[in-house]
């Protein structure tokens, strides 16, 4: 069965500091992995996705994530945080074919706070 | 201007009432989904549909019903059987799976409907 664990429900950084949001996955099939961002009272917006091409994936707003198969991780990073990055971030993995191949399994989310 | 619309943005329900949440997309996507979001629990799948006139239960389908009569529309009804319906509801769509390459396409989300039981 597929699952996603996001370590840390809340992360707080200073403006200009490195952002690191952690995601570990479990998948019985080659994983397709996603990071989404949600601003208050809005829907989710895709930041980036890993689909078995390059292991370092660049996304929008300066974010990137690195797929590490040996660590079953897909951590999200940004070198320098901006106030506008304050939001909730969700990691997701595609459910395997036995579970319905159009389904995503979401982590519980990490709320990022950015302080001046 | 393509996208997914959900209405209403806010909805209030009295105990024992059924309410229907609207979801429309003009992206020409085959697959559509309904999720429920509660604080600290991420998103949980209620129902999904891969083609018109077909839909499947997700992980928390009890107390909900859907229909898929048109490709563009996937309304969700929250019935009186749903004991704790207060939540944020998100609709999503995707191209679906490419059966030749098995390439998976990401889901696009609407702005959500916040349902509150009075």
Short mmCIF file of C-alpha atoms in Angstrom, two decimals:
data_model
loop_
_atom_site.label_atom_id
_atom_site.label_comp_id
_atom_site.label_asym_id
_atom_site.label_seq_id
_atom_site.Cartn_x
_atom_site.Cartn_y
_atom_site.Cartn_z
CA UNK A 1 0.00 0.00 0.00
CA UNK A 2 1.10 3.52 -0.69
CA UNK A 3 1.54 6.09 2.06
CA UNK A 4 3.09 9.49 2.68
CA UNK A 5 4.56 10.87 5.89
CA UNK A 6 5.33 14.55 6.28
CA UNK A 7 7.63 15.17 9.22
CA UNK A 8 6.64 18.26 11.14
CA UNK A 9 3.12 19.66 11.00
CA UNK A 10 4.49 23.18 11.53
CA UNK A 11 7.75 24.68 10.31
CA UNK A 12 8.86 28.23 11.07
CA UNK A 13 11.71 30.05 9.30
CA UNK A 14 12.99 33.59 9.03
CA UNK A 15 12.69 35.51 5.79
CA UNK A 16 15.75 34.73 3.66
CA UNK A 17 16.47 31.42 5.41
CA UNK A 18 16.49 27.98 3.86
CA UNK A 19 13.16 26.18 3.67
CA UNK A 20 13.19 22.39 4.11
CA UNK A 21 9.93 20.44 4.23
CA UNK A 22 10.28 16.71 4.66
CA UNK A 23 8.34 13.97 2.90
CA UNK A 24 8.87 10.22 3.07
CA UNK A 25 6.83 7.81 1.00
CA UNK A 26 6.04 4.16 0.75
CA UNK A 27 5.12 2.70 -2.61
CA UNK A 28 4.95 -0.81 -4.05
CA UNK A 29 5.29 0.53 -7.58
CA UNK A 30 7.65 3.10 -9.09
CA UNK A 31 6.39 6.26 -7.43
CA UNK A 32 4.95 9.36 -8.95
CA UNK A 33 5.37 12.11 -6.35
CA UNK A 34 3.90 15.59 -6.06
CA UNK A 35 4.16 18.68 -3.92
CA UNK A 36 1.17 21.00 -3.70
CA UNK A 37 0.78 24.35 -1.93
CA UNK A 38 -2.42 25.68 -0.37
CA UNK A 39 -2.97 29.29 0.64
CA UNK A 40 -5.71 30.01 3.22
CA UNK A 41 -9.22 29.18 2.05
CA UNK A 42 -8.02 28.25 -1.42
CA UNK A 43 -7.57 25.10 -3.44
CA UNK A 44 -4.28 23.30 -3.99
CA UNK A 45 -1.75 24.42 -6.57
CA UNK A 46 0.87 22.10 -8.02
CA UNK A 47 4.43 23.12 -7.11
CA UNK A 48 6.30 20.28 -8.80
CA UNK A 49 6.14 16.60 -9.67
CA UNK A 50 8.50 13.64 -9.99
CA UNK A 51 7.64 11.13 -12.70
CA UNK A 52 10.83 9.04 -12.96
CA UNK A 53 12.81 11.44 -15.10
CA UNK A 54 15.41 13.66 -13.38
CA UNK A 55 15.78 13.06 -9.64
CA UNK A 56 16.12 16.79 -8.93
CA UNK A 57 12.88 18.47 -9.86
CA UNK A 58 12.47 22.22 -10.15
CA UNK A 59 9.09 23.79 -9.60
CA UNK A 60 7.41 27.14 -9.41
CA UNK A 61 8.24 29.98 -7.00
CA UNK A 62 11.86 28.83 -6.63
CA UNK A 63 11.06 25.49 -5.00
CA UNK A 64 12.76 22.22 -5.84
CA UNK A 65 12.68 18.66 -4.57
CA UNK A 66 15.07 15.74 -4.78
CA UNK A 67 13.91 12.16 -5.19
CA UNK A 68 16.08 9.75 -3.18
CA UNK A 69 15.04 6.16 -3.72
CA UNK A 70 17.43 4.77 -1.10
CA UNK A 71 15.89 7.01 1.55
CA UNK A 72 12.33 6.87 0.13
CA UNK A 73 12.27 10.64 0.44
CA UNK A 74 11.12 13.59 -1.62
CA UNK A 75 11.98 16.64 0.47
CA UNK A 76 11.01 20.13 -0.69
CA UNK A 77 13.52 22.97 -0.46
CA UNK A 78 13.87 26.64 -1.26
CA UNK A 79 17.16 28.49 -0.70
CA UNK A 80 15.62 31.74 0.55
CA UNK A 81 12.17 32.07 2.08
CA UNK A 82 9.81 34.93 1.24
CA UNK A 83 6.88 36.12 3.30
CA UNK A 84 4.58 35.04 0.46
CA UNK A 85 5.72 31.40 0.92
CA UNK A 86 3.69 31.16 4.12
CA UNK A 87 1.12 28.46 3.34
CA UNK A 88 0.37 24.79 3.85
CA UNK A 89 2.31 22.27 1.78
CA UNK A 90 1.18 18.77 0.89
CA UNK A 91 3.22 15.88 -0.41
CA UNK A 92 1.35 13.22 -2.39
CA UNK A 93 2.09 9.88 -4.02
CA UNK A 94 0.16 8.17 -6.78
CA UNK A 95 -1.73 5.12 -5.59
CA UNK A 96 -0.52 1.93 -7.21
CA UNK A 97 -2.45 0.23 -9.97
CA UNK A 98 -4.08 -2.17 -7.58
CA UNK A 99 -5.50 0.75 -5.64
CA UNK A 100 -6.87 2.67 -8.58
CA UNK A 101 -4.32 4.28 -10.75
CA UNK A 102 -5.88 7.72 -10.86
CA UNK A 103 -5.76 8.22 -7.10
CA UNK A 104 -3.37 10.27 -5.02
CA UNK A 105 -2.47 9.62 -1.40
CA UNK A 106 -1.80 12.87 0.48
CA UNK A 107 0.30 13.53 3.53
CA UNK A 108 -1.18 15.41 6.49
CA UNK A 109 0.44 18.66 5.41
CA UNK A 110 3.08 21.02 6.79
CA UNK A 111 2.19 24.57 7.64
CA UNK A 112 5.06 26.93 6.86
CA UNK A 113 5.35 30.22 8.74
CA UNK A 114 7.83 32.88 7.59
CA UNK A 115 8.92 35.57 10.03
CA UNK A 116 10.44 38.94 9.16
CA UNK B 1 -9.80 30.86 -19.33
CA UNK B 2 -9.80 27.19 -18.35
CA UNK B 3 -10.19 25.93 -14.84
CA UNK B 4 -12.33 24.35 -12.17
CA UNK B 5 -15.14 26.20 -10.44
CA UNK B 6 -16.85 25.21 -7.23
CA UNK B 7 -19.98 26.75 -5.80
CA UNK B 8 -20.98 27.98 -3.39
CA UNK B 9 -17.83 29.13 -1.60
CA UNK B 10 -19.58 28.91 1.77
CA UNK B 11 -22.54 26.67 2.60
CA UNK B 12 -24.51 26.25 5.78
CA UNK B 13 -26.60 23.17 6.46
CA UNK B 14 -29.12 22.39 9.12
CA UNK B 15 -29.21 19.02 10.78
CA UNK B 16 -31.05 16.46 8.65
CA UNK B 17 -30.71 18.34 5.38
CA UNK B 18 -29.14 17.16 2.17
CA UNK B 19 -26.98 19.69 0.34
CA UNK B 20 -25.32 19.58 -3.07
CA UNK B 21 -21.92 21.04 -3.88
CA UNK B 22 -21.24 21.99 -7.47
CA UNK B 23 -18.04 21.29 -9.40
CA UNK B 24 -17.57 22.25 -13.04
CA UNK B 25 -14.46 22.06 -15.22
CA UNK B 26 -13.74 23.30 -18.73
CA UNK B 27 -10.34 21.62 -19.04
CA UNK B 28 -11.74 18.69 -21.05
CA UNK B 29 -10.48 16.33 -18.35
CA UNK B 30 -11.82 12.80 -18.14
CA UNK B 31 -11.24 12.20 -14.44
CA UNK B 32 -12.77 14.12 -11.54
CA UNK B 33 -12.45 13.75 -7.78
CA UNK B 34 -13.96 14.94 -4.51
CA UNK B 35 -11.86 15.35 -1.38
CA UNK B 36 -12.66 16.31 2.16
CA UNK B 37 -10.13 18.35 4.15
CA UNK B 38 -10.10 18.55 7.93
CA UNK B 39 -7.43 20.37 9.96
CA UNK B 40 -4.35 18.23 10.48
CA UNK B 41 -5.62 15.35 8.37
CA UNK B 42 -4.65 16.26 4.85
CA UNK B 43 -7.05 15.36 2.06
CA UNK B 44 -9.23 12.29 2.06
CA UNK B 45 -10.84 10.96 -1.10
CA UNK B 46 -14.63 10.73 -1.10
CA UNK B 47 -15.47 9.70 -4.68
CA UNK B 48 -13.79 9.74 -8.04
CA UNK B 49 -14.89 9.31 -11.61
CA UNK B 50 -12.70 8.32 -14.52
CA UNK B 51 -15.34 8.64 -17.26
CA UNK B 52 -18.90 9.86 -17.71
CA UNK B 53 -21.60 7.71 -16.09
CA UNK B 54 -19.04 5.88 -13.95
CA UNK B 55 -17.73 6.65 -10.48
CA UNK B 56 -16.01 4.82 -7.65
CA UNK B 57 -16.07 5.13 -3.89
CA UNK B 58 -13.01 6.58 -2.25
CA UNK B 59 -11.87 6.10 1.32
CA UNK B 60 -14.71 7.94 3.07
CA UNK B 61 -17.78 7.62 0.81
CA UNK B 62 -20.34 6.91 3.54
CA UNK B 63 -22.94 9.66 3.76
CA UNK B 64 -22.07 11.10 0.35
CA UNK B 65 -23.36 10.57 -3.18
CA UNK B 66 -22.26 11.76 -6.62
CA UNK B 67 -23.32 11.69 -10.25
CA UNK B 68 -21.38 12.09 -13.50
CA UNK B 69 -23.88 12.74 -16.26
CA UNK B 70 -21.65 15.18 -18.12
CA UNK B 71 -17.91 15.26 -18.61
CA UNK B 72 -17.73 18.80 -17.24
CA UNK B 73 -19.74 18.30 -14.06
CA UNK B 74 -19.33 16.18 -10.93
CA UNK B 75 -21.74 17.32 -8.17
CA UNK B 76 -21.41 16.01 -4.63
CA UNK B 77 -24.41 15.56 -2.33
CA UNK B 78 -23.80 15.51 1.39
CA UNK B 79 -26.68 13.55 2.85
CA UNK B 80 -28.18 13.58 6.32
CA UNK B 81 -26.44 10.25 6.88
CA UNK B 82 -23.08 12.03 7.05
CA UNK B 83 -22.75 12.57 10.79
CA UNK B 84 -19.93 15.10 10.78
CA UNK B 85 -20.08 17.03 7.50
CA UNK B 86 -18.44 20.27 8.62
CA UNK B 87 -15.28 20.49 6.51
CA UNK B 88 -13.63 22.07 3.49
CA UNK B 89 -14.50 20.22 0.27
CA UNK B 90 -12.22 20.24 -2.73
CA UNK B 91 -12.96 19.12 -6.25
CA UNK B 92 -10.18 18.17 -8.65
CA UNK B 93 -9.78 16.93 -12.19
CA UNK B 94 -7.08 15.34 -14.30
CA UNK B 95 -6.52 14.17 -17.82
CA UNK B 96 -6.35 10.68 -16.37
CA UNK B 97 -3.96 7.94 -17.17
CA UNK B 98 -2.35 7.34 -20.53
CA UNK B 99 -3.06 3.64 -20.98
CA UNK B 100 -0.28 3.29 -23.52
CA UNK B 101 2.56 4.78 -21.52
CA UNK B 102 0.89 4.57 -18.11
CA UNK B 103 2.11 8.12 -17.58
CA UNK B 104 0.24 9.78 -14.78
CA UNK B 105 -1.04 13.32 -14.96
CA UNK B 106 -1.39 15.63 -12.02
CA UNK B 107 -4.67 16.73 -10.52
CA UNK B 108 -5.90 20.31 -10.77
CA UNK B 109 -7.96 21.68 -7.91
CA UNK B 110 -10.89 24.03 -7.58
CA UNK B 111 -11.08 26.78 -4.93
CA UNK B 112 -13.14 24.71 -2.50
CA UNK B 113 -16.45 24.91 -0.63
CA UNK B 114 -16.56 25.34 3.12
CA UNK B 115 -19.56 23.51 4.58
CA UNK B 116 -20.75 24.24 8.10
CA UNK B 117 -23.50 22.43 9.93
CA UNK B 118 -25.60 24.71 12.11
#
